[in-house]
mmCIF file of C-alpha atoms in Angstrom:
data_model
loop_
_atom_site.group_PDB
_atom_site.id
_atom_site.type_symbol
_atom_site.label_atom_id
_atom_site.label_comp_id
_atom_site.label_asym_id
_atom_site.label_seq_id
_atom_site.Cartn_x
_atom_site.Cartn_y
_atom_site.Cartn_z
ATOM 1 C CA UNK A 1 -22.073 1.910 37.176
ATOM 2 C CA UNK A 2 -24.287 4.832 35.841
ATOM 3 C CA UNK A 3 -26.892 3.747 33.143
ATOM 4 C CA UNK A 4 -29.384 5.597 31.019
ATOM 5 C CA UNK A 5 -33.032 5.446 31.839
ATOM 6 C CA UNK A 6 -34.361 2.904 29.804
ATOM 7 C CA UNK A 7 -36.713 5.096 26.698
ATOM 8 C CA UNK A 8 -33.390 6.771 26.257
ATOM 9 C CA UNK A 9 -31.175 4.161 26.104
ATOM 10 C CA UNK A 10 -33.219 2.469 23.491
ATOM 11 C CA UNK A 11 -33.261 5.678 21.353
ATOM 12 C CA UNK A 12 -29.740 5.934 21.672
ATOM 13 C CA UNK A 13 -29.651 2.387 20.614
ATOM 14 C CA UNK A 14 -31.853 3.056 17.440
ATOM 15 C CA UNK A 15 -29.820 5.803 16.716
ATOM 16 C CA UNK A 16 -26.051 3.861 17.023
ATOM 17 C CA UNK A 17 -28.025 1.271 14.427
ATOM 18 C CA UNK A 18 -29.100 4.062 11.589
ATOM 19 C CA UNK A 19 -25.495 5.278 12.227
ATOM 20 C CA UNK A 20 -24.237 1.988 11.591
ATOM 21 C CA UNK A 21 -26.409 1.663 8.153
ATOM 22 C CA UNK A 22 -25.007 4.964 7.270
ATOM 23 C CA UNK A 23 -21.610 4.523 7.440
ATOM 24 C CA UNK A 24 -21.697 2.101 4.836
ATOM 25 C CA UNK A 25 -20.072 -0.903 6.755
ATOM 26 C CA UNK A 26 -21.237 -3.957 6.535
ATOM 27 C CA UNK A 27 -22.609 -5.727 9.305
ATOM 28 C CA UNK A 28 -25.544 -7.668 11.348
ATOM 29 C CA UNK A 29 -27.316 -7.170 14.131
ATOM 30 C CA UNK A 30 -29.579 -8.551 16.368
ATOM 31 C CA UNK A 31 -33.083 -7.628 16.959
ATOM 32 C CA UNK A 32 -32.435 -5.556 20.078
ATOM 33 C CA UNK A 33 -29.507 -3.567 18.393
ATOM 34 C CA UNK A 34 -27.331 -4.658 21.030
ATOM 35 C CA UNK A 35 -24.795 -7.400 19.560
ATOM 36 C CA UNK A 36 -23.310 -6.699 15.979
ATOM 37 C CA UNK A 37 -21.069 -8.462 13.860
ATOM 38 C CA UNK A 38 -18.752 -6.255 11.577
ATOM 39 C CA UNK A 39 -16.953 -7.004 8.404
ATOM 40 C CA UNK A 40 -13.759 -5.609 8.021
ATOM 41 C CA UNK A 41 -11.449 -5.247 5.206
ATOM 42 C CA UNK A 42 -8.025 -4.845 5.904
ATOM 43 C CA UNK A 43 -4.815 -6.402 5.467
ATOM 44 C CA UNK A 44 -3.678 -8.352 8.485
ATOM 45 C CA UNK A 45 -1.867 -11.377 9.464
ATOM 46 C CA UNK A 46 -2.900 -14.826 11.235
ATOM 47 C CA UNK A 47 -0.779 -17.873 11.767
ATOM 48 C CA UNK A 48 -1.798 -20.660 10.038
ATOM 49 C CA UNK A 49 -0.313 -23.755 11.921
ATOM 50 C CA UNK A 50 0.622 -21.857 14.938
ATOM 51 C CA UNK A 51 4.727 -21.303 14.053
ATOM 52 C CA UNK A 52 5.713 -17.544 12.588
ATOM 53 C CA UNK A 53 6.783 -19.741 9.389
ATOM 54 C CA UNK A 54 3.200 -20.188 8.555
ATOM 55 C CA UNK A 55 1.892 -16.325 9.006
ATOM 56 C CA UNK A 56 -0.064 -15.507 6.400
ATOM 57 C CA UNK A 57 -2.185 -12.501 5.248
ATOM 58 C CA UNK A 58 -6.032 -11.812 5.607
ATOM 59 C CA UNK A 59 -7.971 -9.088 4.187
ATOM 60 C CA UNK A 60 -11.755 -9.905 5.984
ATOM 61 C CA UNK A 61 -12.098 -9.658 9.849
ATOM 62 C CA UNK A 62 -15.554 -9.980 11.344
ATOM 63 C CA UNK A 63 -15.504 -7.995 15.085
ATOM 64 C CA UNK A 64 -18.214 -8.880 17.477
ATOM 65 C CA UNK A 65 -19.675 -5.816 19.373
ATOM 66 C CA UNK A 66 -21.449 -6.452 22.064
ATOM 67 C CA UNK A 67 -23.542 -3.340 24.169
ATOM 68 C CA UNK A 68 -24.470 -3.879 27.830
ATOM 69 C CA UNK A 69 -27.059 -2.120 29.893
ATOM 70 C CA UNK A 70 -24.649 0.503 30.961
ATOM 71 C CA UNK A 71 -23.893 1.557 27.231
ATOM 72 C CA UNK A 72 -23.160 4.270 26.506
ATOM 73 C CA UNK A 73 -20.664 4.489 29.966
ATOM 74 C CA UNK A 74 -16.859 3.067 30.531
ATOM 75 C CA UNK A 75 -17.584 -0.617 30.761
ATOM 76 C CA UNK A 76 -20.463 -0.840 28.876
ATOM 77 C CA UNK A 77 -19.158 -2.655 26.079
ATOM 78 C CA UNK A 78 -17.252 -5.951 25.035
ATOM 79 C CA UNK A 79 -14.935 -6.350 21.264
ATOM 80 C CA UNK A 80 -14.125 -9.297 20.026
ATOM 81 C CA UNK A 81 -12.034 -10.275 17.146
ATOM 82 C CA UNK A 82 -14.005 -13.165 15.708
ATOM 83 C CA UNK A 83 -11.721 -14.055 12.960
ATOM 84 C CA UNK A 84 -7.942 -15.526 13.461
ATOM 85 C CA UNK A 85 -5.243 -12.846 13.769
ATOM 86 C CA UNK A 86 -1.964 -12.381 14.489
ATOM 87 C CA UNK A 87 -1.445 -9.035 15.816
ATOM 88 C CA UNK A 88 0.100 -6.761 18.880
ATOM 89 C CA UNK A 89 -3.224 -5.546 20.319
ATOM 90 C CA UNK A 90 -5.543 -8.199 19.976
ATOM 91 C CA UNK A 91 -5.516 -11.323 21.757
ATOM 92 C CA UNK A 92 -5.086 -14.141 20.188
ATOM 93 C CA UNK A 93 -6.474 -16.908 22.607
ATOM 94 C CA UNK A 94 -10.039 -14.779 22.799
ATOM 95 C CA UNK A 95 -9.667 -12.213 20.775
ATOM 96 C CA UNK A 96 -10.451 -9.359 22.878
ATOM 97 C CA UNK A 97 -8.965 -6.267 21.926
ATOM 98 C CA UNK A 98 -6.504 -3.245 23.742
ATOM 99 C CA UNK A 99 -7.285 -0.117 22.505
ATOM 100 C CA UNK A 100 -7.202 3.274 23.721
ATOM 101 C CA UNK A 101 -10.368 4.004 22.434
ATOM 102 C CA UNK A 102 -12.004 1.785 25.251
ATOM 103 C CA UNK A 103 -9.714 3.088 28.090
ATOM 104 C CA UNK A 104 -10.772 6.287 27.102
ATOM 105 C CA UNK A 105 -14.410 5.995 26.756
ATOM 106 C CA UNK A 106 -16.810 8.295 26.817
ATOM 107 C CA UNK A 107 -20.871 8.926 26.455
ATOM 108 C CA UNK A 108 -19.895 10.513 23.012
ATOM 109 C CA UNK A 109 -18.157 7.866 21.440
ATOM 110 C CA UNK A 110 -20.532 5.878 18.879
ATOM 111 C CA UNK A 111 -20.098 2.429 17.115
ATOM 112 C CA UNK A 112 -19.158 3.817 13.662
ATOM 113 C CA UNK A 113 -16.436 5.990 15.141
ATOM 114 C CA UNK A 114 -15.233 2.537 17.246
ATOM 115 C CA UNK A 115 -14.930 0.698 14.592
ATOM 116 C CA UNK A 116 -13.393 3.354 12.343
ATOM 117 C CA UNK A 117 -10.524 3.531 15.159
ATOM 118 C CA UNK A 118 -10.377 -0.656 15.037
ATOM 119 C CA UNK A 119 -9.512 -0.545 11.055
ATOM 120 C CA UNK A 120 -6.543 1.711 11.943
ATOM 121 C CA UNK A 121 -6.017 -0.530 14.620
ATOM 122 C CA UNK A 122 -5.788 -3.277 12.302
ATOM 123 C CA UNK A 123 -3.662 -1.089 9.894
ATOM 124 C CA UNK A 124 -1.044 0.173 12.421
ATOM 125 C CA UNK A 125 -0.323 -2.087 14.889
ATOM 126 C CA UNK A 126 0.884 -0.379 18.129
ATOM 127 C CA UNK A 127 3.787 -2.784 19.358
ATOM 128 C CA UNK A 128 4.139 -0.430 22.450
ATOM 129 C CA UNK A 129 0.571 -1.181 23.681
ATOM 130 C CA UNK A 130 0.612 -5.198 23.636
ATOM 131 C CA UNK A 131 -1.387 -7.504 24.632
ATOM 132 C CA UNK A 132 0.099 -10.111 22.612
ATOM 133 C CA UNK A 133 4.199 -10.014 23.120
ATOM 134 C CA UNK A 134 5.267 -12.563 20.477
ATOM 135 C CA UNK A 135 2.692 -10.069 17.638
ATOM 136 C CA UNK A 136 4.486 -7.111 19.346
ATOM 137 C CA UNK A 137 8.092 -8.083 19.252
ATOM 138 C CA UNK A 138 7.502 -9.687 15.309
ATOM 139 C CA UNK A 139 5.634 -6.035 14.644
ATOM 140 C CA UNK A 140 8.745 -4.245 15.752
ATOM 141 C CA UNK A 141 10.993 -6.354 13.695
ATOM 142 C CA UNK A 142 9.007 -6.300 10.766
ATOM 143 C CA UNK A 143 7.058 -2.606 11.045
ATOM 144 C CA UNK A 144 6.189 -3.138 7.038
ATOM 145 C CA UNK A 145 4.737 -6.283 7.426
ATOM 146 C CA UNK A 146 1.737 -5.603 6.289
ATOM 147 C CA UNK A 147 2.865 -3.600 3.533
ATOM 148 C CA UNK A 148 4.990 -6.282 1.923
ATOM 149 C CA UNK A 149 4.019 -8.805 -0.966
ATOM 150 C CA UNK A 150 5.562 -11.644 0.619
ATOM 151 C CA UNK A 151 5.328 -11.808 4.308
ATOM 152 C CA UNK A 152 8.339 -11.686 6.297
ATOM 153 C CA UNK A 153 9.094 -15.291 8.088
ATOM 154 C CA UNK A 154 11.440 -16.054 10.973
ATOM 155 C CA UNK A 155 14.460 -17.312 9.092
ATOM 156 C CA UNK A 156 14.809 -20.909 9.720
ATOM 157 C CA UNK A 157 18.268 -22.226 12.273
ATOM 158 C CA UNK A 158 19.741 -25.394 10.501
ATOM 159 C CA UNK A 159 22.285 -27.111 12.949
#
């Protein structure tokens, strides 16, 4: 896997962070600019209990960023959904996250504009692009979802 010589990849580094402090986002970092933490806001859902009956909305997400060696190259870097969520491209066991954005990597692409592309993420799910099926088939039941006051809820069988 290619990587940057070093002096440059800690400029580029230094320069992803004042991006970051630009963009007006709020997040942490750690001292060598290489794992951040990102609050979100955003509506989206999480099950709280584990059934669809108890899906219910959140509007904070923290995202955990995490830059290898290889940054700014394919493969250099790991997402994690941090916070509990309910939805067709994120995982919810680990929270690792399918997004086109990452299968399409390039040198080019910075943090701001990744996590830019993660709050549409979290605002239009992409059913068709799953990596969790039960999110994906409830998101293409229920495409306003997160749009609605009251969240929709699998209607209950009584026997």
């Amino acid at each position: 896997m290619p990587m940057l010589p070093e002096a440059i990849w800690r400029r580029r580094l230094e320069s992803e962070f004042q991006q970051m402090a630009a963009s007006g986002e709020h997040f942490e970092v750690d001292e060598m600019k290489m794992s951040y933490v990102i609050s979100l806001r955003g509506v989206g859902l999480f099950k709280n209990g584990g059934s669809l009956d108890s899906l219910q909305k959140r509007e904070s997400h923290s995202i955990q960023i995490d830059l290898k060696r290889e940054y700014p190259y394919a493969g250099g870097i790991d997402v994690t959904w941090l916070t509990p969520i309910f939805h067709p491209n994120i995982r919810s066991e680990d929270g690792k996250v399918c997004i086109q954005l990452l299968n399409a990597w390039s040198e080019g692409t910075t943090i701001a504009s990744l996590t830019k592309a993660l709050k549409q993420l979290l605002e239009k799910p992409n059913p068709n692009d799953a990596l969790n099926k039960e999110a994906a088939d409830y998101f293409a039941m229920h495409p306003n979802a997160l749009n609605e006051t009251a969240v929709v809820k699998k209607p209950r069988v009584v026997v």
